[in-house]
Coordinates of C-alpha atoms and ligand atoms in Angstrom, one line a residue:
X1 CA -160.3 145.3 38.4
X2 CA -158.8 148.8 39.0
X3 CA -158.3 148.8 42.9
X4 CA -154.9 149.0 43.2
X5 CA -154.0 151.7 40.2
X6 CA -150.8 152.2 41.8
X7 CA -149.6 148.9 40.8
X8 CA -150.2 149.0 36.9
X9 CA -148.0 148.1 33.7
X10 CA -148.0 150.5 30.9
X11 CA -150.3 148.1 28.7
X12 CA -153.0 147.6 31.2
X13 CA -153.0 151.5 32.1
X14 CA -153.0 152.0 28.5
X15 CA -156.6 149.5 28.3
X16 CA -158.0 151.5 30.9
X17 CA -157.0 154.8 29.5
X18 CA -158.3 154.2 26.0
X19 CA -161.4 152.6 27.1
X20 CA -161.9 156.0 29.4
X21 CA -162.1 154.0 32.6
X22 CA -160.2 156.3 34.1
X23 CA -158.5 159.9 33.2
X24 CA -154.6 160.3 32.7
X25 CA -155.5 163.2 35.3
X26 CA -157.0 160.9 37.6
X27 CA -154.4 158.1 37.2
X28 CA -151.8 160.7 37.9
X29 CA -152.9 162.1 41.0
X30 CA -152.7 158.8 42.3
X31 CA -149.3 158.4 41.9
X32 CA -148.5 161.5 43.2
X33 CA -150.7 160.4 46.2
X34 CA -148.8 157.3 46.4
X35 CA -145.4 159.5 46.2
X36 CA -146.7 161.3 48.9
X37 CA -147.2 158.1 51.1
X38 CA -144.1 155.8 50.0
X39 CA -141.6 158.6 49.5
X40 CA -141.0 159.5 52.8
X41 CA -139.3 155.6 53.3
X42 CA -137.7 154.9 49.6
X43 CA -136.6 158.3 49.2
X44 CA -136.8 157.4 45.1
X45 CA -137.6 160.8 44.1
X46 CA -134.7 164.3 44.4
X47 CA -138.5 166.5 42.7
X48 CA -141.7 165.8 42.4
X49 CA -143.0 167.5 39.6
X50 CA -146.6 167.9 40.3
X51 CA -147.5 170.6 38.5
X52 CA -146.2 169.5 35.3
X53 CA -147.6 166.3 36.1
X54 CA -150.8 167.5 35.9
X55 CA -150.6 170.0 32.8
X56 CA -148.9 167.0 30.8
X57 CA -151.9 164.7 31.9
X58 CA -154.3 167.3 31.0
X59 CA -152.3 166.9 27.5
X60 CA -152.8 163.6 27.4
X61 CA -156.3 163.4 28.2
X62 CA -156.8 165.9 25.1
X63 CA -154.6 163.0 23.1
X64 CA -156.8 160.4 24.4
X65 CA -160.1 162.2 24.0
X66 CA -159.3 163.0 20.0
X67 CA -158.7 158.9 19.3
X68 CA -154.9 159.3 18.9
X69 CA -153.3 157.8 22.2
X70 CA -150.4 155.4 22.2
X71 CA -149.5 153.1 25.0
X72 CA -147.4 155.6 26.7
X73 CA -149.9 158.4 26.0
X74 CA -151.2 159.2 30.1
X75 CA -148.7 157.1 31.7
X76 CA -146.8 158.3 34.8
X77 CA -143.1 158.0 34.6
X78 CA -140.1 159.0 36.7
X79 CA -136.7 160.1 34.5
X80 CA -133.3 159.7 35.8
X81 CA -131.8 163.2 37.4
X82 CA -129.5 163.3 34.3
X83 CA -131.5 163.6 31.7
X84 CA -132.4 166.9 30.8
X85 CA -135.7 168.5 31.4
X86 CA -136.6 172.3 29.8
X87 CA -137.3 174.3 32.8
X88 CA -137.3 171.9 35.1
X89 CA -134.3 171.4 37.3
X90 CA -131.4 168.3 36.3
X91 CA -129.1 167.9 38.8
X92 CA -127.2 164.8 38.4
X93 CA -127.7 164.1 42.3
X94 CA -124.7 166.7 42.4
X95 CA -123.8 169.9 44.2
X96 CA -122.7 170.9 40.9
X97 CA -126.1 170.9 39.5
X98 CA -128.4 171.6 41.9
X99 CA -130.1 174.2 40.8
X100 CA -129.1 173.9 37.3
X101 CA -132.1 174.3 34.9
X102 CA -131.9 173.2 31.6
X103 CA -133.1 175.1 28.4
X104 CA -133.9 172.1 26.7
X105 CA -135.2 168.3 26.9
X106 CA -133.0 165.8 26.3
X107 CA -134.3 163.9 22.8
X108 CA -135.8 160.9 25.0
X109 CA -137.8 163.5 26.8
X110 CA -139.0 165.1 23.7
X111 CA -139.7 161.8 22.4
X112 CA -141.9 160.7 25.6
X113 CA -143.8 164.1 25.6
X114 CA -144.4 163.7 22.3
X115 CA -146.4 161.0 23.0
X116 CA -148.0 162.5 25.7
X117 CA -146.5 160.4 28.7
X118 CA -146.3 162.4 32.2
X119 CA -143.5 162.9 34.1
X120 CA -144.4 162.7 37.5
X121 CA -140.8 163.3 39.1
X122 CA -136.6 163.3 38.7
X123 CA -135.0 160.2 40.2
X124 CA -132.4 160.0 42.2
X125 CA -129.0 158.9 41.4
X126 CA -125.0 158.2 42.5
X127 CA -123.6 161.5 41.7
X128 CA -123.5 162.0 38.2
X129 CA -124.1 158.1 37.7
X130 CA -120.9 156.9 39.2
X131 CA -121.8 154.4 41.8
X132 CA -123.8 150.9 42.6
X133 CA -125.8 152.0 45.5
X134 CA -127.6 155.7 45.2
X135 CA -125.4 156.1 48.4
X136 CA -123.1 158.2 46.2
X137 CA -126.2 160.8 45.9
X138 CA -124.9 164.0 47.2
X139 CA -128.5 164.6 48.6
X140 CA -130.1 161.2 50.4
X141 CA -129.7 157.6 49.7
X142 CA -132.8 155.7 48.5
X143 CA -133.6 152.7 50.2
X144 CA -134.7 149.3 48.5
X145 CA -138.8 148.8 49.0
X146 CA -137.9 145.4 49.6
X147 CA -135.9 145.9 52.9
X148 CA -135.2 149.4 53.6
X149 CA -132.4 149.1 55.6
X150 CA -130.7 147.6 51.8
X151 CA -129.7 149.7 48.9
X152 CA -131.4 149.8 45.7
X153 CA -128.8 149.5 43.8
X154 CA -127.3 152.1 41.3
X155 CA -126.8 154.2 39.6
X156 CA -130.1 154.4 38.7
X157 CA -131.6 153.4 42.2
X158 CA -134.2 156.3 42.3
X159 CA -135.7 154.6 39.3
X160 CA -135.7 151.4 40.1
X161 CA -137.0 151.6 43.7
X162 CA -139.6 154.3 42.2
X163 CA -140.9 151.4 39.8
X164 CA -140.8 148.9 42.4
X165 CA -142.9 150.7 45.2
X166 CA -145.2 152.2 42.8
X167 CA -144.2 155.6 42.6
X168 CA -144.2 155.4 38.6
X169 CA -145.8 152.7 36.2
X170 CA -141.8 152.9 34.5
X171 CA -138.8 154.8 34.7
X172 CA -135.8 155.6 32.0
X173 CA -132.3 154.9 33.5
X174 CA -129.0 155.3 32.0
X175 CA -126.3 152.5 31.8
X176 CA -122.8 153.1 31.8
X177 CA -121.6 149.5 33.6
X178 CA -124.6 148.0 34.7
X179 CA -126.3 151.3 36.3
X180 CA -129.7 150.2 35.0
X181 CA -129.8 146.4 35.5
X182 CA -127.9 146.2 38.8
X183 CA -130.5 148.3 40.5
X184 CA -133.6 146.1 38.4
X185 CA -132.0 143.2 40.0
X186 CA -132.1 144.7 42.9
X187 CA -135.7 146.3 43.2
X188 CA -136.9 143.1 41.0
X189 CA -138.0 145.0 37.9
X190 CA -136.9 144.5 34.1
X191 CA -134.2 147.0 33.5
X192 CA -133.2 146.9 29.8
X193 CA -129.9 148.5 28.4
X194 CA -130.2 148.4 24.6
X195 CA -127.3 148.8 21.8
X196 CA -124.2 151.8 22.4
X197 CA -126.3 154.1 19.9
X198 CA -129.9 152.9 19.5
X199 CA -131.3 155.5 22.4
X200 CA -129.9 159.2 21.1
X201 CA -127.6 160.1 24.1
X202 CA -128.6 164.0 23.3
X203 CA -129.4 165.7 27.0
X204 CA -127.7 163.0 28.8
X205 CA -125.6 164.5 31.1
X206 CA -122.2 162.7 30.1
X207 CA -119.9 160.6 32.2
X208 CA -118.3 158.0 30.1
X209 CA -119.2 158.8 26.0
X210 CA -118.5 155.5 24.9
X211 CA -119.9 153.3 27.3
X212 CA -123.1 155.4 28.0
X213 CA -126.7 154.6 27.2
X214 CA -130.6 155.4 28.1
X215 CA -133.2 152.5 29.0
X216 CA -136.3 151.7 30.5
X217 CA -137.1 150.4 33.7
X218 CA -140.2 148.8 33.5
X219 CA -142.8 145.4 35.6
X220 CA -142.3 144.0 32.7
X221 CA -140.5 142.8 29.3
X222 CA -143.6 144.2 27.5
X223 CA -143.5 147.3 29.2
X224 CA -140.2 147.2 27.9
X225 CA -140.8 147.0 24.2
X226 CA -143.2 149.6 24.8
X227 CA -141.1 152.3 26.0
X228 CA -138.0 151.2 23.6
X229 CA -140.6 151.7 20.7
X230 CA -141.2 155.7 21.4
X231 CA -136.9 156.0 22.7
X232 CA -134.8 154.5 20.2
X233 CA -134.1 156.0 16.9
X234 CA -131.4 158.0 15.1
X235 CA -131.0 161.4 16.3
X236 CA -129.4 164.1 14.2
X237 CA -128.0 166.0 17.5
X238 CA -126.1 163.0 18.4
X239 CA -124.1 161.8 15.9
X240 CA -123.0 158.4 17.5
X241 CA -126.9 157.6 17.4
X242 CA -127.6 154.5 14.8
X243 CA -129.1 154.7 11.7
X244 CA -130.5 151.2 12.2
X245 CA -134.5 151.0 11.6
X246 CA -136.3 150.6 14.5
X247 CA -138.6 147.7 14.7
X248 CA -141.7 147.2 16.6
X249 CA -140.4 145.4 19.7
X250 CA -143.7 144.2 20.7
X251 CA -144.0 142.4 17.2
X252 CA -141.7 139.8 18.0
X253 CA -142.8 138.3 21.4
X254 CA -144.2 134.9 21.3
X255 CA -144.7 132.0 24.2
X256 CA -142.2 129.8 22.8
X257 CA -138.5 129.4 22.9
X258 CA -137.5 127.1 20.2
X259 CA -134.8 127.6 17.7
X260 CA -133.5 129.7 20.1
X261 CA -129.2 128.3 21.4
X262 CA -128.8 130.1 24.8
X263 CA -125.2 129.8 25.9
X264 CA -123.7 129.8 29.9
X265 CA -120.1 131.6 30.1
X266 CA -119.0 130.1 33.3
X267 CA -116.5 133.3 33.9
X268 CA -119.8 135.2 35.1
X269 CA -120.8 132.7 38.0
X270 CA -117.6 134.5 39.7
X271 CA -116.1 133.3 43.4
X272 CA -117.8 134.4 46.1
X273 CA -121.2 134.3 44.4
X274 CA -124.2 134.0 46.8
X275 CA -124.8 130.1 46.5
X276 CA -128.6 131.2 46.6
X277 CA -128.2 133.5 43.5
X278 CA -126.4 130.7 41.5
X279 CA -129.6 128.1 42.5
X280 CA -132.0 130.7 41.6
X281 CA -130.1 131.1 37.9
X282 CA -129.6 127.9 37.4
X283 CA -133.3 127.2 37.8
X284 CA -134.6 130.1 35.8
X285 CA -132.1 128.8 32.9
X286 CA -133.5 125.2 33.0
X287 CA -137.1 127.1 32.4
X288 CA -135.6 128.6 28.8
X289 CA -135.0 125.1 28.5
X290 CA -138.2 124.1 28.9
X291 CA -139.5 127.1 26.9
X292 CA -138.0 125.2 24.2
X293 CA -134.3 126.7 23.9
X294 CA -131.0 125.0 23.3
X295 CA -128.8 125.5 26.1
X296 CA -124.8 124.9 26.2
X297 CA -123.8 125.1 29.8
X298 CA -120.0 124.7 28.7
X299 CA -119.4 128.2 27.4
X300 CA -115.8 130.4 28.1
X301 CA -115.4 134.3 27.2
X302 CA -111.8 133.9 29.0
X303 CA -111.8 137.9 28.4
X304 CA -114.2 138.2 31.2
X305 CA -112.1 138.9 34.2
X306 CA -110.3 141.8 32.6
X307 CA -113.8 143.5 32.1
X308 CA -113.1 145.3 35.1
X309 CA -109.7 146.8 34.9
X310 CA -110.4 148.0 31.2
X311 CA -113.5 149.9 32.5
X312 CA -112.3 151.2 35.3
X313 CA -109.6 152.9 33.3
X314 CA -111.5 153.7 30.1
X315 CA -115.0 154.9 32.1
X316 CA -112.6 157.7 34.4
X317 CA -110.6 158.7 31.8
X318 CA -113.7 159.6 29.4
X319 CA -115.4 161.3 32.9
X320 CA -112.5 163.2 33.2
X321 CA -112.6 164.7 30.2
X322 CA -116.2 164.9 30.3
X323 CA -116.4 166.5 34.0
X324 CA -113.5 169.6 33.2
X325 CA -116.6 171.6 32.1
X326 CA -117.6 172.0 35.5
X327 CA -115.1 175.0 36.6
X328 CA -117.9 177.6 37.9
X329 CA -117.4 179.3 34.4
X330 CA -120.1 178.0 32.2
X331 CA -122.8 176.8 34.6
X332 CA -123.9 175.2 37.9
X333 CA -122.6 175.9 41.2
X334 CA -119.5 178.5 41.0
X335 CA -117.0 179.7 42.8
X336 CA -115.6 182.2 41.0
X337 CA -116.2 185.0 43.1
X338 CA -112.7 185.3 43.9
X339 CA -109.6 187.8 42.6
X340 CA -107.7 184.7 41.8
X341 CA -109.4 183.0 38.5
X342 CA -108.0 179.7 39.2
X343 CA -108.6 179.7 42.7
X344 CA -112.1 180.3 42.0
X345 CA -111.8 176.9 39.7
X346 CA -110.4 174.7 41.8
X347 CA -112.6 175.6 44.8
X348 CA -115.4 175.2 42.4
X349 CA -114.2 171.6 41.7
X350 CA -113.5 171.1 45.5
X351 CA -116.9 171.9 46.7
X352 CA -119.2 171.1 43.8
X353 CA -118.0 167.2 43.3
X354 CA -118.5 164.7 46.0
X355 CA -115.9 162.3 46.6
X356 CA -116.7 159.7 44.1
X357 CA -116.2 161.6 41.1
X358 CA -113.0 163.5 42.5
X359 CA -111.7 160.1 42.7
X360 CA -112.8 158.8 39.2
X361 CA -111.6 162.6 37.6
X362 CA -107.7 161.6 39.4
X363 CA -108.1 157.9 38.1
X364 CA -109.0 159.6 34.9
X365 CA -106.3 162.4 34.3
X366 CA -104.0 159.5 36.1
X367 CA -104.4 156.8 33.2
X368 CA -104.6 159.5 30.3
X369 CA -100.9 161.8 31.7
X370 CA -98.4 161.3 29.4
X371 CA -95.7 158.6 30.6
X372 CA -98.9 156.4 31.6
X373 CA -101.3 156.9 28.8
X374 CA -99.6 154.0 27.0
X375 CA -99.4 151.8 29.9
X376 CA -103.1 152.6 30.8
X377 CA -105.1 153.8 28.3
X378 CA -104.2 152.5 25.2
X379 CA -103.3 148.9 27.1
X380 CA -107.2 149.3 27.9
X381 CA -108.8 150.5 24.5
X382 CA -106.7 146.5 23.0
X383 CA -108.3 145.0 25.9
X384 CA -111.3 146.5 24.9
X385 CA -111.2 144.9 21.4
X386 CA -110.2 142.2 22.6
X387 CA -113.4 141.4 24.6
X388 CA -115.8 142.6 21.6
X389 CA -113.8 140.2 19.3
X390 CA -115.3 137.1 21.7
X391 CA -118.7 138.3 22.3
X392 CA -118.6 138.6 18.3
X393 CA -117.3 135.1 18.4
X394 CA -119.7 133.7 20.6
X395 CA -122.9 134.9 18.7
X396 CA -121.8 133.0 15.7
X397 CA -122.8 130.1 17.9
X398 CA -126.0 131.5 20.0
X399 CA -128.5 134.5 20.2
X400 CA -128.3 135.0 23.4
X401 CA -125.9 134.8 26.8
X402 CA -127.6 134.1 30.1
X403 CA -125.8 135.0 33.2
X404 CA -126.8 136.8 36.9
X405 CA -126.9 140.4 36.5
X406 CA -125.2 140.2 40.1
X407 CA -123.4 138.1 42.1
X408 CA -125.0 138.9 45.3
X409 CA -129.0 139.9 46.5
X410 CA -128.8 144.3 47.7
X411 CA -126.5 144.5 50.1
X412 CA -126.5 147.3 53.5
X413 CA -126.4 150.5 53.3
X414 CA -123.2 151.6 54.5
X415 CA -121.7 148.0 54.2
X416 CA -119.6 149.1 51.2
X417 CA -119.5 152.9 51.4
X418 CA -116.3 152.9 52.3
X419 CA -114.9 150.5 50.5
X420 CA -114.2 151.5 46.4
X421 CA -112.7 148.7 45.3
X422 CA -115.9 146.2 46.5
X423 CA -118.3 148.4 45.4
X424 CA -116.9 148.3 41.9
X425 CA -117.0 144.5 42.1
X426 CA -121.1 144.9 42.2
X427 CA -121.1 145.3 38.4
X428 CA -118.6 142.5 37.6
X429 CA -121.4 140.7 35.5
X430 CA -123.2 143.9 33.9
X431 CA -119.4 145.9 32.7
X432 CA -118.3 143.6 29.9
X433 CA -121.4 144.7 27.7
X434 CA -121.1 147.8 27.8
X435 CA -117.3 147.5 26.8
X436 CA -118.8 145.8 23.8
X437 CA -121.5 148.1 22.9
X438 CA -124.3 145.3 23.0
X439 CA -127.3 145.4 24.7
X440 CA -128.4 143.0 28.0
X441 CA -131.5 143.0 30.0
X442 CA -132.2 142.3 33.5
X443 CA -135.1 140.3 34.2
X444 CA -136.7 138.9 37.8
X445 CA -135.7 135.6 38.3
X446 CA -135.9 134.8 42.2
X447 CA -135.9 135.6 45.8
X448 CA -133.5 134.7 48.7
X449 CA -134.8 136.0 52.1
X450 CA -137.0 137.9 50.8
X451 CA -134.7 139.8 48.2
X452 CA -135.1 139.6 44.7
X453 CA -132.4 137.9 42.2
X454 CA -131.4 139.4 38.7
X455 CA -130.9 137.3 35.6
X456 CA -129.2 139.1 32.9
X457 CA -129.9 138.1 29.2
X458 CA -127.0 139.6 26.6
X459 CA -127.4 139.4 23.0
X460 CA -125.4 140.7 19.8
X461 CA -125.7 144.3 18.7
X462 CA -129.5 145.4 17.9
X463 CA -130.6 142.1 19.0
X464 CA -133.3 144.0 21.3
X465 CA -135.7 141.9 19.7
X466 CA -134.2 138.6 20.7
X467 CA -133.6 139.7 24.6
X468 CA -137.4 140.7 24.8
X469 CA -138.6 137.6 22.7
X470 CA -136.4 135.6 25.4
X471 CA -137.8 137.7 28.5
X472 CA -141.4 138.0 27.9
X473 CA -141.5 133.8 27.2
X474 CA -139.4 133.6 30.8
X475 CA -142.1 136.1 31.7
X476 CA -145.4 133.9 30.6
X477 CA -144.3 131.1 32.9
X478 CA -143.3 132.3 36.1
X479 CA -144.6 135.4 38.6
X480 CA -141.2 136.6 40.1
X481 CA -141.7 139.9 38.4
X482 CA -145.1 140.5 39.4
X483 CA -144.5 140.2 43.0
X484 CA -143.9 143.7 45.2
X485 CA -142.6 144.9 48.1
X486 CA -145.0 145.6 51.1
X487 CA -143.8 149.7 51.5
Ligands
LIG1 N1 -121.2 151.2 39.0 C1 -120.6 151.5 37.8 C2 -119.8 152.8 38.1 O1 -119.8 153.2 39.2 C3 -121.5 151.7 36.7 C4 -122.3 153.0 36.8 C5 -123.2 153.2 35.6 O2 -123.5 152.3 34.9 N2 -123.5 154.5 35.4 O3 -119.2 153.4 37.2

C-alpha cells in the first residue's frame, strides 16, 4: 500500500500519518531523498530546506502523537520563492533578493506551520513572478517532468513541476494572470487561484496589488479544499483580505453534477489553438455533461480579447510602483557604495533586476507618465469594469465557465524566450479572471504526445465551493490527474 510514498495526496498521507503507519519524520526524509534524486533534472527547487524540514516534522510528529493532527499536520510542501519565510531566505528568483532573509512569515506560512505542515523547500519562479515559463528565473530554468527539454510553465513552475515529480505532496503558488494554473496545466496538477482577497496577501512579495493572489497546487481537487481550508481567511495585516466566512471546502464535494448550468464562451477557444487541446476540452466538457450538468455551448464574453491589453497595462503599472522599493536603500542587493547617491540607485536597479522586470517597470512608469496616464491607464481601469460587468452578467445565467487554461500543451525552452509579445499570449485564457477578481481552477483533463492539457473552470466571486464541487466529480470519473511523469 505504501511503496511508492513519494507519490501521495495530502488525504492519504494524512490516513497513514494518523494511523502511525509511518512518521512525519520518516515521510519527510523521503522527499528530501526524492529531491536529492529528481532535482538534479527538474531543477524545481532555488533551497532545500532540510533542516527545517526535519525540526518542523519532529513538530508534527509531537502534533500527531498528542491526537490533535489535521490533514496538513506532517505533510511535505514546497512554497513559492515569494512568499516570505522568517529566517529562511526569499528571493523572488531575483538578484535583488538573493540573500534577502526575511524577519517574518508571510500569514499563509504562519497559517501552514500552525498546523504543523513541513516545508521541505522554496520553489523556483520567473523573477518576481513576471513570466510563463520559469525561464525568466534569474538563477536556472526548471524543466517540465513530463519532457525535460519543455517548460513548466510559470510563474509558478518550481511548484508545479515539484508537485508533479514528487518532490512535495503540494505546493502554494501565487496568481497574478494565470501564474498558478498555466504551470498546473502544464505539469498536469490541479492549480487553484481562489477570490482577489480570500488568501491574506500579507508576505507576498508584491508585483501587481490588485490582481495578486496565493493558491495551492495540489494531485488533486481534494487536496485542494484541503489546503484552501488552513489558507483562506481575513487577515488583519492585509486589509484587502475578505471578511467572508470560510466554509469547509471539503463539505461540499459530491459525485454528481446535476443542477449545475456550465456555460462555453467561445472567445477562449482563441486562433491558433492546438486542435488537440480543443478535442481534449471538448471531451472533458461532454463528461460534466454526463456528470449531470447543463451545458450551453453558445456563450459570448465579447470583452475577452481586450483581457490582454488591459493587463498588460494595469499589472506593469502596479509592478512599477510596487518594484521602486528596490534602490539598494532599504534591503537586498545594493549598490550604494558609491559617492554619487543616485548613481548608487540606478546601478542598483541595473544590476539587481533581470530584463523582464526592467521591461514591465518602463511599460509601467510608461502607461502611468502624465500625458499618457489617461490614454493608458485610466482607458485600462474602464476596460477593467467593463469585463467584471460580463462575468457578473454571465453568472446570473450559470455557476460556472469552462474553458482551456491554455491554448497550447508546454512549449520549448527557449522557443519563446525571446519573444515578449508570444510569451504574454500564454495566459490569454487565465488573465481575464484575475481582471475580475474571481476565482478559476485548473484541473487535468488530457494528453497530446505525451503532454498534459489544462481545463480551467471559473466561477463567480467566493464560489470556491462550486469549482471544487465541479473538479472533484470531473475527478471521480476519469484518471488524467493521477497519471505522472517517468523522471
Ligand atoms: N504570465 C503573466 C505575467 O507574466 C502572469 C504572471 C503571474 O500570474 N504572476 O505577468
Amino acid at each position: 500500500m505504501t511503496d511508492n510514498l513519494t507519490d501521495l495526496t495530502i488525504h492519504v498521507a494524512h490516513e497513514l500519518l494518523k494511523a502511525k503507519k509511518i512518521s512525519s519524520v520518516e515521510l519527510t526524509k523521503q522527499y528530501l531523498a526524492r529531491i536529492k534524486v529528481v532535482d538534479a533534472q527538474v531543477r524545481a527547487i532555488v533551497n532545500v530546506t532540510e533542516d527545517f524540514a526535519l525540526q518542523q516534522a519532529k513538530k508534527a510528529d509531537e502534533i500527531i502523537a498528542a491526537g490533535k493532527s489535521v490533514p496538513l499536520t506532517g505533510v511535505p510542501f514546497l512554497l513559492k520563492d515569494n512568499m516570505s519565510t522568517k529566517g529562511i531566505k526569499t528571493t523572488c528568483s531575483s538578484k535583488m533578493l538573493e540573500n534577502f532573509i526575511p524577519p517574518y512569515d508571510a500569514t499563509v506560512v504562519e497559517k501552514l506551520n500552525s498546523v504543523g505542515a513541513v516545508m521541505v523547500g522554496k520553489a523556483n519562479m520567473d523573477e518576481y513572478a513576471m513570466g510563463s515559463s520559469t525561464e525568466n528565473s534569474a538563477f536556472f530554468t526548471t524543466h517540465n517532468p513530463w519532457d525535460l527539454s519543455r517548460v513548466p510553465g510559470g510563474s509558478s513552475g518550481g511548484s508545479a513541476a515539484g508537485v508533479a515529480a514528487g518532490e512535495a505532496v503540494f505546493a502554494l503558488g501565487s496568481d497574478t494572470g494565470g501564474s498558478i494554473r498555466q504551470p498546473a496545466g502544464f505539469c498536469n496538477v490541479t492549480g487553484f487561484k481562489p477570490t482577489y482577497g480570500r488568501v491574506s496577501r500579507y508576505g507576498l512579495v508584491a508585483f501587481a496589488s490588485s490582481l495578486d493572489q496565493i493558491g495551492p497546487l495540489t494531485k488533486d481537487a481534494l487536496d485542494a479544499a484541503l489546503v484552501m481550508n488552513v489558507i483562506s481567511g481575513h487577515d488583519t495585516a492585509d486589509s484587502t483580505s475578505a471578511t467572508e466566512p470560510v466554509p469547509d471546502y471539503t463539505k461540499g464535494l459530491a459525485k454528481d453534477l446535476k443542477g449545475m448550468k456550465i456555460g462555453i464562451p467561445k472567445e477562449y477557444f482563441v486562433e491558433g489553438m492546438q486542435p488537440e487541446v480543443d478535442a481534449a476540452i471538448k471531451a472533458a466538457i461532454k463528461q460534466l455533461e454526463e456528470l449531470g450538468a447543463k451545458v450551453d455551448w453558445g456563450v459570448s464574453l465579447p470583452q475577452t480579447p481586450h483581457a490582454l491589453a488591459v493587463y498588460y497595462i494595469i499589472a506593469p503599472s502596479e509592478a512599477s510602483a510596487n518594484l521602486a522599493r528596490y534602490d539598494g536603500s532599504k534591503y537586498g542587493f545594493s549598490y550604494l557604495n558609491t559617492d554619487n547617491m543616485w548613481e548608487g540607485m540606478e546601478k542598483t536597479k541595473q544590476l539587481g533586476f533581470g530584463p523582464e522586470v526592467k521591461r514591465r517597470i518602463m511599460l509601467g512608469n510608461y502607461a502611468l507618465s502624465s500625458g499618457y496616464y489617461d490614454a493608458y491607464y485610466l482607458k485600462a481601469q474602464k476596460v477593467r469594469t467593463l469585463i467584471r460587468r460580463e462575468f457578473d452578467a454571465a453568472f446570473e445565467k450559470y455557476d460556472a465557465l469552462v474553458t482551456p487554461t491554455s491554448p497550447t500543451v508546454p512549449f520549448k525552452i527557449g522557443e519563446r524566450a525571446d519573444n515578449p509579445v508570444q510569451m504574454y499570449l500564454s495566459d490569454v485564457c487565465t488573465l481575464p479572471i484575475n481582471i475580475a477578481g474571481i476565482p478559476g481552477i485548473s484541473i487535468p483533463a488530457g494528453f497530446a504526445q505525451g503532454l498534459p492539457i489544462g481545463m480551467q473552470i471559473i466561477g463567480k466571486p467566493f464560489a470556491e465551493d462550486t469549482l471544487l464541487k465541479i473538479s472533484y466529480a470531473y475527478q471521480q470519473v476519469t484518471d488524467w490527474h493521477k497519471r505522472r511523469p517517468a523522471v
